[in-house]
Coordinates of C-alpha atoms and ligand atoms in Angstrom, one line a residue:
M8 CA -86.7 -13.9 -1.3
F9 CA -82.9 -14.1 -0.5
Y10 CA -80.8 -11.4 -1.3
N11 CA -76.6 -11.7 -1.2
G12 CA -75.5 -8.2 -0.8
D13 CA -72.3 -6.6 -1.6
H14 CA -70.4 -4.7 0.9
I15 CA -69.8 -1.3 1.0
S16 CA -67.4 1.0 3.0
L17 CA -69.7 4.1 2.2
A18 CA -71.3 6.0 5.3
F19 CA -74.6 4.4 6.9
S20 CA -77.4 6.2 4.7
L21 CA -79.8 6.7 7.4
L22 CA -79.7 10.0 9.2
I23 CA -81.4 10.0 12.6
L24 CA -82.8 12.7 13.5
P25 CA -84.9 13.3 16.8
G26 CA -88.0 11.1 16.2
V27 CA -88.1 10.9 12.4
I28 CA -85.9 8.0 10.0
I29 CA -85.5 9.9 6.7
S30 CA -84.3 7.3 4.2
T31 CA -82.2 8.9 1.4
N32 CA -82.1 5.8 -0.5
T33 CA -85.6 4.0 -1.0
A34 CA -85.1 1.7 -3.6
G35 CA -83.2 -1.7 -3.1
S36 CA -82.5 -0.7 0.0
W37 CA -81.3 -4.1 1.2
N38 CA -77.8 -4.0 2.5
V39 CA -75.4 -4.8 4.9
S40 CA -72.2 -2.5 5.3
S41 CA -69.1 -3.8 7.0
P42 CA -65.3 -4.3 6.3
S43 CA -64.4 -6.6 3.5
R44 CA -61.2 -7.9 5.4
L45 CA -59.7 -7.7 8.9
C46 CA -56.7 -8.3 10.5
A47 CA -56.2 -9.0 14.0
L48 CA -53.7 -10.2 16.6
T49 CA -54.2 -13.8 18.7
G50 CA -55.2 -13.0 22.0
S51 CA -56.6 -9.7 21.3
S52 CA -60.4 -8.8 20.5
V53 CA -61.7 -7.1 17.6
T54 CA -65.0 -5.9 16.7
I55 CA -66.6 -5.9 13.3
F56 CA -68.5 -2.3 13.0
C57 CA -71.6 -3.1 10.8
T58 CA -74.8 -1.6 10.0
Y59 CA -77.5 -3.2 8.2
R60 CA -81.0 -1.7 5.7
Y61 CA -84.1 -3.0 4.5
P62 CA -87.4 -0.9 3.2
Q63 CA -89.1 0.8 6.2
E64 CA -92.2 -1.4 5.9
H65 CA -90.1 -4.3 7.3
T66 CA -89.7 -5.8 10.7
V67 CA -87.1 -7.3 12.1
T68 CA -87.8 -10.7 13.3
D69 CA -84.5 -11.9 13.7
V70 CA -81.0 -11.8 13.5
S71 CA -77.4 -14.0 13.3
W72 CA -73.8 -14.1 12.4
Y73 CA -73.0 -16.9 10.7
S74 CA -70.0 -18.9 9.2
N75 CA -69.7 -22.0 6.9
K76 CA -69.7 -24.3 10.3
D77 CA -71.7 -22.4 12.5
K78 CA -75.1 -21.3 12.2
R79 CA -75.3 -19.2 15.3
L80 CA -72.0 -18.2 15.6
T81 CA -72.9 -16.4 19.3
E82 CA -74.2 -19.8 20.4
S83 CA -71.7 -22.3 18.8
E84 CA -69.4 -24.3 20.9
L85 CA -66.5 -22.6 19.8
F86 CA -67.5 -18.9 20.3
K87 CA -69.8 -19.5 23.2
N88 CA -68.5 -16.8 25.6
R89 CA -66.4 -15.4 23.1
G90 CA -68.9 -13.7 20.5
Q91 CA -71.1 -10.7 21.6
F92 CA -73.5 -9.4 19.3
L93 CA -73.1 -5.9 20.0
G94 CA -76.0 -4.6 16.9
D95 CA -79.9 -4.1 17.4
K96 CA -83.2 -5.5 15.5
K97 CA -82.8 -2.2 13.7
N98 CA -79.4 -1.2 12.1
N99 CA -76.5 -2.1 13.8
C100 CA -74.9 -5.5 13.4
S101 CA -71.5 -4.9 14.9
L102 CA -70.1 -8.2 16.6
R103 CA -67.1 -8.3 19.0
I104 CA -65.1 -11.7 19.2
N105 CA -63.0 -12.0 22.3
G106 CA -59.6 -14.2 22.7
L107 CA -59.2 -13.9 18.8
R108 CA -57.5 -17.9 17.6
E109 CA -55.3 -18.4 14.5
S110 CA -58.4 -21.0 14.1
D111 CA -60.9 -18.5 13.8
S112 CA -59.3 -17.0 10.5
K113 CA -60.2 -20.0 8.5
E114 CA -63.8 -18.7 8.0
K115 CA -65.8 -16.5 6.1
Y116 CA -68.1 -14.3 8.9
K117 CA -71.5 -13.1 7.4
F118 CA -74.5 -11.3 8.7
W119 CA -78.1 -12.7 8.5
F120 CA -81.2 -11.0 9.2
R121 CA -85.1 -11.9 9.0
T122 CA -88.0 -9.5 8.3
N123 CA -91.7 -10.5 8.8
S124 CA -91.8 -11.1 4.7
S125 CA -87.8 -11.2 3.8
E126 CA -84.6 -12.4 4.8
F127 CA -81.3 -11.2 3.7
S128 CA -77.5 -11.8 4.2
G129 CA -74.2 -10.0 3.5
A130 CA -71.3 -10.2 1.9
G131 CA -69.6 -11.2 5.0
V132 CA -65.8 -10.2 6.4
T133 CA -62.9 -12.3 5.6
L134 CA -61.1 -12.1 9.2
S135 CA -57.1 -13.2 9.3
V136 CA -56.2 -13.5 13.1
T137 CA -52.1 -13.3 13.1
A138 CA -49.4 -14.3 16.1
L139 CA -46.2 -11.5 15.8
R140 CA -43.3 -13.4 15.0
V141 CA -40.0 -12.5 15.1
M142 CA -37.7 -13.1 12.3
M143 CA -33.8 -12.9 12.4
S144 CA -31.9 -11.9 9.8
P145 CA -29.0 -13.2 9.4
K146 CA -30.1 -16.4 11.0
T147 CA -26.2 -16.1 12.6
V148 CA -25.0 -14.0 14.0
T149 CA -21.4 -12.5 14.2
E150 CA -19.8 -9.9 16.5
G151 CA -19.2 -6.6 14.3
R152 CA -21.5 -7.8 11.8
S153 CA -25.3 -6.1 11.3
V154 CA -28.1 -8.5 12.2
T155 CA -32.2 -7.1 11.7
L156 CA -34.9 -8.4 13.9
T157 CA -38.6 -8.3 12.1
C158 CA -41.6 -8.3 14.0
S159 CA -43.7 -10.0 10.9
T160 CA -47.4 -10.5 10.7
T161 CA -49.3 -13.1 8.1
C162 CA -51.7 -10.0 7.8
S163 CA -51.3 -6.2 7.1
L164 CA -52.5 -4.8 10.6
G165 CA -52.8 -1.5 9.0
N166 CA -50.7 1.4 8.1
S167 CA -50.9 3.3 11.5
T168 CA -49.7 0.3 13.6
T169 CA -46.4 0.9 15.9
Y170 CA -44.2 -1.6 17.2
I171 CA -42.0 -1.7 20.4
W172 CA -39.3 -4.1 21.3
Y173 CA -38.3 -5.8 24.2
K174 CA -35.0 -7.2 25.2
N175 CA -34.9 -10.1 28.2
G176 CA -38.8 -8.1 28.7
L177 CA -37.9 -4.6 29.2
P178 CA -38.6 -2.0 26.2
V179 CA -35.5 -1.2 24.3
S180 CA -36.4 2.2 23.4
T181 CA -39.5 3.7 24.4
T182 CA -40.3 5.0 21.0
H183 CA -42.9 3.0 19.0
T184 CA -41.8 2.7 15.7
P185 CA -43.9 2.3 12.3
D186 CA -41.1 0.2 11.2
N187 CA -41.9 -3.2 12.0
T188 CA -38.0 -3.9 11.5
F189 CA -35.0 -3.5 14.9
S190 CA -31.6 -3.2 13.9
I191 CA -28.2 -3.5 15.4
N192 CA -25.4 -2.1 12.6
K193 CA -22.6 -4.1 15.1
V194 CA -23.3 -6.4 17.1
R195 CA -21.2 -6.5 20.2
V196 CA -21.8 -9.6 22.7
T197 CA -23.4 -6.9 25.1
D198 CA -26.5 -7.6 22.5
E199 CA -27.0 -11.3 23.7
G200 CA -30.3 -11.3 24.7
R201 CA -33.9 -12.7 24.1
Y202 CA -35.6 -10.5 21.8
S203 CA -39.2 -10.4 21.3
C204 CA -41.5 -7.2 19.6
A205 CA -45.5 -6.0 20.3
V206 CA -47.6 -4.0 18.5
T207 CA -48.7 -0.8 20.5
G208 CA -51.8 -0.7 22.5
H209 CA -51.5 -4.6 22.7
D210 CA -48.5 -5.0 25.1
D211 CA -50.0 -7.8 26.7
H212 CA -49.7 -9.9 23.6
P213 CA -46.1 -9.7 22.7
S214 CA -44.3 -12.4 20.4
D215 CA -42.5 -15.5 21.2
F216 CA -38.8 -14.7 22.3
V217 CA -35.9 -15.0 19.6
T218 CA -32.4 -15.8 21.4
L219 CA -29.9 -13.6 19.8
S220 CA -26.5 -15.2 20.4
V221 CA -23.4 -14.0 19.0
R222 CA -20.4 -15.6 17.7
Y223 CA -16.5 -14.1 18.0
A224 CA -13.5 -15.5 17.1
P225 CA -11.2 -16.9 19.4
R226 CA -9.8 -14.1 22.2
N227 CA -7.5 -14.0 25.1
T228 CA -5.4 -16.9 23.4
T229 CA -3.2 -17.5 26.2
A230 CA 0.0 -19.8 26.2
L231 CA 0.6 -21.1 29.8
L232 CA 3.6 -23.2 30.9
S233 CA 3.7 -25.8 33.9
L234 CA 7.4 -26.5 35.0
Y235 CA 7.6 -30.2 36.9
M236 CA 10.5 -30.1 39.2
N237 CA 9.7 -33.4 40.7
E238 CA 7.0 -36.4 39.7
G239 CA 4.0 -34.3 37.8
T240 CA 4.3 -31.5 40.8
S241 CA 3.9 -28.5 38.9
V242 CA 6.0 -25.6 40.7
A243 CA 4.9 -22.7 38.4
V244 CA 2.5 -21.6 36.0
I245 CA 3.2 -19.2 33.8
C246 CA 1.2 -17.1 31.2
S247 CA 2.4 -15.6 28.0
K248 CA 0.5 -12.1 28.6
D249 CA 3.7 -11.8 31.2
A250 CA 6.2 -13.1 28.5
P251 CA 7.1 -9.6 26.8
A252 CA 8.6 -8.9 30.1
L253 CA 10.4 -11.8 30.3
L254 CA 13.9 -12.4 28.6
S255 CA 14.1 -15.6 28.7
L256 CA 12.7 -18.5 30.7
S257 CA 15.6 -20.5 31.4
I258 CA 14.9 -24.3 32.9
K259 CA 17.6 -27.2 33.4
E260 CA 18.1 -29.7 30.9
H261 CA 16.1 -32.9 31.6
T262 CA 13.3 -31.0 33.4
S263 CA 9.8 -31.2 32.4
V264 CA 7.6 -28.4 30.9
T265 CA 3.9 -28.9 29.7
L266 CA 2.5 -25.8 27.3
T267 CA -1.3 -25.3 27.6
C268 CA -3.0 -23.0 25.5
S269 CA -6.0 -21.4 26.6
S270 CA -8.9 -18.8 25.1
D271 CA -12.3 -17.2 25.1
A272 CA -14.7 -18.4 21.6
K273 CA -18.0 -18.9 20.5
P274 CA -18.0 -21.7 19.2
S275 CA -15.8 -23.0 21.2
V276 CA -12.0 -23.5 19.7
R277 CA -12.4 -26.1 17.2
H278 CA -8.3 -26.6 16.8
Y279 CA -5.1 -25.8 18.9
S280 CA -1.9 -25.4 17.5
W281 CA 1.4 -25.1 18.9
Y282 CA 4.2 -23.3 17.2
K283 CA 7.6 -22.7 18.0
K284 CA 9.6 -19.4 16.5
I285 CA 13.2 -19.9 16.2
G286 CA 14.4 -16.2 14.1
A287 CA 11.5 -15.8 11.8
K288 CA 10.6 -19.2 11.0
S289 CA 7.7 -20.6 13.1
S290 CA 7.3 -24.3 12.9
L291 CA 4.2 -26.5 14.0
M292 CA 5.1 -28.5 16.9
V293 CA 1.6 -30.1 17.3
F294 CA -2.3 -30.0 16.9
G295 CA -3.5 -30.0 20.5
Q296 CA -4.3 -27.7 23.6
N297 CA -1.3 -29.2 25.4
Y298 CA 2.1 -29.5 24.2
S299 CA 4.3 -31.4 26.9
I300 CA 8.1 -31.9 26.9
T301 CA 9.0 -34.0 29.3
D302 CA 12.9 -34.1 28.7
A303 CA 13.6 -30.5 27.6
K304 CA 17.0 -30.6 26.0
V305 CA 19.2 -27.5 24.8
A306 CA 17.7 -27.7 21.8
D307 CA 13.8 -27.0 22.4
S308 CA 15.1 -23.5 23.6
G309 CA 12.8 -21.4 21.7
Q310 CA 9.7 -18.6 21.3
Y311 CA 6.9 -20.8 21.7
Y312 CA 3.4 -19.5 20.9
C313 CA -0.1 -21.2 20.4
K314 CA -3.2 -20.9 18.0
A315 CA -7.1 -21.3 18.8
E316 CA -9.2 -21.6 16.2
N317 CA -12.9 -21.2 15.3
I318 CA -15.3 -21.6 12.6
V319 CA -15.1 -17.4 12.9
G320 CA -11.4 -17.3 13.2
A321 CA -7.8 -17.7 14.3
T322 CA -5.6 -15.5 17.1
E323 CA -2.5 -16.2 18.6
S324 CA -1.3 -15.9 21.8
S325 CA 2.3 -13.8 22.4
T326 CA 5.2 -15.7 23.1
L327 CA 6.9 -17.5 25.6
P328 CA 10.9 -17.5 26.2
L329 CA 12.2 -21.0 26.6
N330 CA 15.7 -21.5 27.2
V331 CA 17.0 -24.7 28.3
Y332 CA 20.4 -24.9 29.7
K333 CA 22.9 -27.4 30.2
V334 CA 24.1 -28.0 33.6
T335 CA 27.9 -27.7 33.9
A336 CA 29.1 -26.9 37.5
G337 CA 27.7 -28.5 40.4
L338 CA 27.8 -25.4 42.3
R339 CA 25.5 -23.5 39.4
S340 CA 22.8 -25.8 39.2
A341 CA 22.6 -26.2 43.1
V342 CA 22.2 -22.3 43.4
L343 CA 20.0 -21.9 40.4
V344 CA 17.8 -24.7 40.5
P345 CA 15.9 -23.5 43.8
A346 CA 16.7 -20.2 42.4
I347 CA 14.3 -20.9 39.5
I348 CA 11.9 -22.0 41.5
V349 CA 11.6 -18.8 43.6
V350 CA 11.4 -16.7 40.5
A351 CA 8.9 -19.1 39.1
I352 CA 6.6 -19.1 42.0
A353 CA 6.8 -15.1 41.6
V354 CA 6.2 -14.5 38.5
S355 CA 3.5 -17.3 38.8
F356 CA 1.7 -15.9 41.3
V357 CA 2.0 -12.2 39.1
C358 CA 0.4 -14.3 36.0
W359 CA -2.5 -15.4 39.1
W360 CA -3.0 -12.3 40.3
R361 CA -3.1 -10.2 37.3
R362 CA -6.1 -13.0 35.7
T363 CA -7.9 -12.9 39.2
A364 CA -8.0 -9.1 39.1
E365 CA -8.9 -8.8 35.4
R366 CA -11.9 -11.7 35.8
A367 CA -12.7 -9.4 39.2
F368 CA -12.3 -6.2 38.2
G369 CA -12.6 -6.2 34.3
V370 CA -9.6 -4.3 34.1
H371 CA -6.1 -5.4 32.8
S372 CA -3.7 -4.5 35.8
Q373 CA 0.1 -3.6 35.4
G374 CA 0.9 -6.1 38.3
P375 CA 4.9 -6.0 39.4
D376 CA 7.3 -6.4 36.6
A377 CA 8.7 -9.1 36.3
T378 CA 11.5 -8.6 33.6
S379 CA 13.9 -7.6 36.6
L380 CA 13.2 -11.2 38.5
W381 CA 14.2 -12.7 35.2
H382 CA 17.5 -10.7 33.9
M383 CA 19.1 -12.2 37.4
H384 CA 18.6 -15.3 36.3
S385 CA 19.1 -15.3 32.6
Ligands
LIG408 C1 -75.3 -1.0 -0.5 O1 -75.1 -0.2 -0.4 C2 -74.2 0.3 -1.6 C3 -74.3 2.0 -0.9 O2 -75.0 2.4 0.1 C4 -74.1 0.2 -2.9 O3 -73.4 0.5 -3.5 C5 -74.3 -1.6 -3.1 O4 -74.7 -1.9 -4.4 C6 -75.6 -2.0 -1.9 N1 -75.9 -3.4 -2.0 C7 -76.5 -3.9 -2.3 C8 -76.7 -5.7 -2.8 O5 -77.6 -3.5 -2.5
LIG409 C1 -94.5 -6.0 8.9 O1 -95.2 -5.9 9.9 C2 -95.3 -4.4 9.9 C3 -96.0 -3.8 11.2 O2 -94.9 -4.7 12.3 C4 -96.6 -4.2 9.2 O3 -97.0 -3.1 9.2 C5 -96.0 -4.2 7.7 O4 -96.9 -4.4 6.5 C6 -95.6 -6.2 7.4 N1 -95.0 -6.0 6.1 C7 -95.0 -6.7 5.3 C8 -94.6 -7.0 3.8 O5 -95.7 -8.3 6.0
LIG410 C1 -73.0 -0.2 16.7 O1 -73.1 -0.4 17.9 C2 -71.8 -0.7 18.8 C3 -71.9 -1.1 20.0 O2 -72.5 -0.8 20.3 C4 -71.1 0.9 18.7 O3 -70.1 0.8 18.9 C5 -71.4 1.2 16.9 O4 -70.9 2.7 17.0 C6 -72.8 1.4 16.6 N1 -72.8 1.7 15.1 C7 -73.6 2.3 15.0 C8 -73.7 2.8 13.4 O5 -74.9 2.8 15.5
LIG411 C1 -50.0 2.7 3.6 O1 -49.4 4.1 3.4 C2 -49.0 3.7 2.2 C3 -47.7 4.8 2.0 O2 -47.1 4.6 3.2 C4 -49.9 4.7 0.9 O3 -50.2 4.7 -0.3 C5 -51.2 3.7 1.2 O4 -52.0 4.5 0.5 C6 -51.5 3.8 2.8 N1 -52.9 3.0 2.6 C7 -53.6 3.2 3.9 C8 -54.9 2.2 3.2 O5 -54.2 4.0 4.5
LIG412 C1 -10.4 -11.0 27.5 O1 -10.0 -10.0 26.3 C2 -10.7 -8.4 26.5 C3 -10.4 -7.5 25.0 O2 -10.0 -8.8 24.2 C4 -10.7 -8.1 27.9 O3 -11.3 -7.3 27.8 C5 -11.5 -8.8 28.6 O4 -11.2 -8.3 30.1 C6 -10.5 -10.2 28.8 N1 -10.7 -11.3 29.7 C7 -10.1 -11.8 30.5 C8 -11.3 -13.0 31.3 O5 -8.5 -11.9 30.2
LIG413 C1 -4.3 -30.3 28.5 O1 -3.6 -30.0 30.1 C2 -4.8 -29.6 31.5 C3 -3.9 -29.2 32.7 O2 -2.9 -30.1 32.4 C4 -5.5 -30.7 31.2 O3 -6.6 -30.2 32.1 C5 -6.5 -30.6 29.9 O4 -7.6 -31.5 29.9 C6 -5.3 -31.3 28.6 N1 -6.6 -31.1 27.7 C7 -6.2 -31.9 26.4 C8 -7.1 -31.4 25.3 O5 -5.4 -32.8 26.9

């Protein structure tokens, strides 16, 4: 005789009193009771709580858990050292499986027992083993937008499950939330990091990391002017940040200057372009990071600025005022050129000093005022 029992979720119906066993259900009392479904995390352990019944006059001679593949689970290669029978040959058929693997979820596990005259098997437990996975939506994150991370499982771990989130291995907050999502409304660059989640009580089995990387439009777009006096020798670098303080940057005719655009962007700048502004009119001079004027003419005078563009957006630098003057009197140029060099070096130092200070301290420092210096020579 071989019965195939339905699972029951009701409590075990034997009352155990000291020394007396009273069966409340004598007829049709062959039964194995265990949950029909279980969801557990990879790497963790699961206990399948299970009880079984049979007519009182029988004596249990053999018990076993089995699956289609493995006749005796606790003795099989796959479950050796992992499967542990916690029950007995009376009424308890609980089974514990340690070190769960996702491959353990393929099977239905059933409890079987034999008495001195019959045998019986339960309906079985469907075990689902899931890893935690962090899903990021959207997949690419832009500064100022929102992002939602979801700690997902392939089966439901139950209503009482709570989650915790980690950023670079450290808990994001001390609270454990029943919600499996983590949202940032306005993403900032400081939110970048490696995120993972875990289920409360299984902190030792967190999900894999998901890297949050924040894209942003070009910023700190700066126009730099390098002035050459002799063959290829740069004597000054002037940045556009200081330009509002400059009434005009005067250079002698036939001088060579190179305008270089720099910017901080993620992903990096795709296009640079140079513009010249005369009055309200802007005209494109060149595409590219550098714009060289090798033999400056009076007509090259104007306000120069650059534009940096990436997939997120574009920004412009402030303008660099350039004035190209004609050399008329021998005396004037003899005085002016060295004066320009001195001033250019001074401004260059101011520019360098500001950049260094900003980089080192993250503050915008004012520095000495370049206006007065340039005034003298413009
Ligand atoms: C097992 O017991 C429950 C009640 O405890 C019952 O509903 C169910 O039909 C039983 N299953 C079998 C196969 O007898
Ligand atoms: C099973 O064995 C017990 C003794 O252990 C005996 O009392 C009982 O009659 C046997 N049952 C059957 C159905 O043979
Ligand atoms: C069955 O055994 C397990 C492990 O010893 C125990 O935790 C569980 O409470 C037992 N179940 C019953 C119904 O006694
Ligand atoms: C889980 O929660 C939902 C609503 O929050 C409720 O409707 C459902 O009955 C709960 N399920 C269990 C198994 O507690
Ligand atoms: C870049 O610009 C930001 C503000 O947009 C500023 O906080 C930061 O200090 C600047 N960095 C550099 C290197 O200039
Ligand atoms: C622009 O000029 C700078 C310095 O003069 C140089 O390092 C850089 O490679 C140039 N960039 C391009 C795209 O030519």
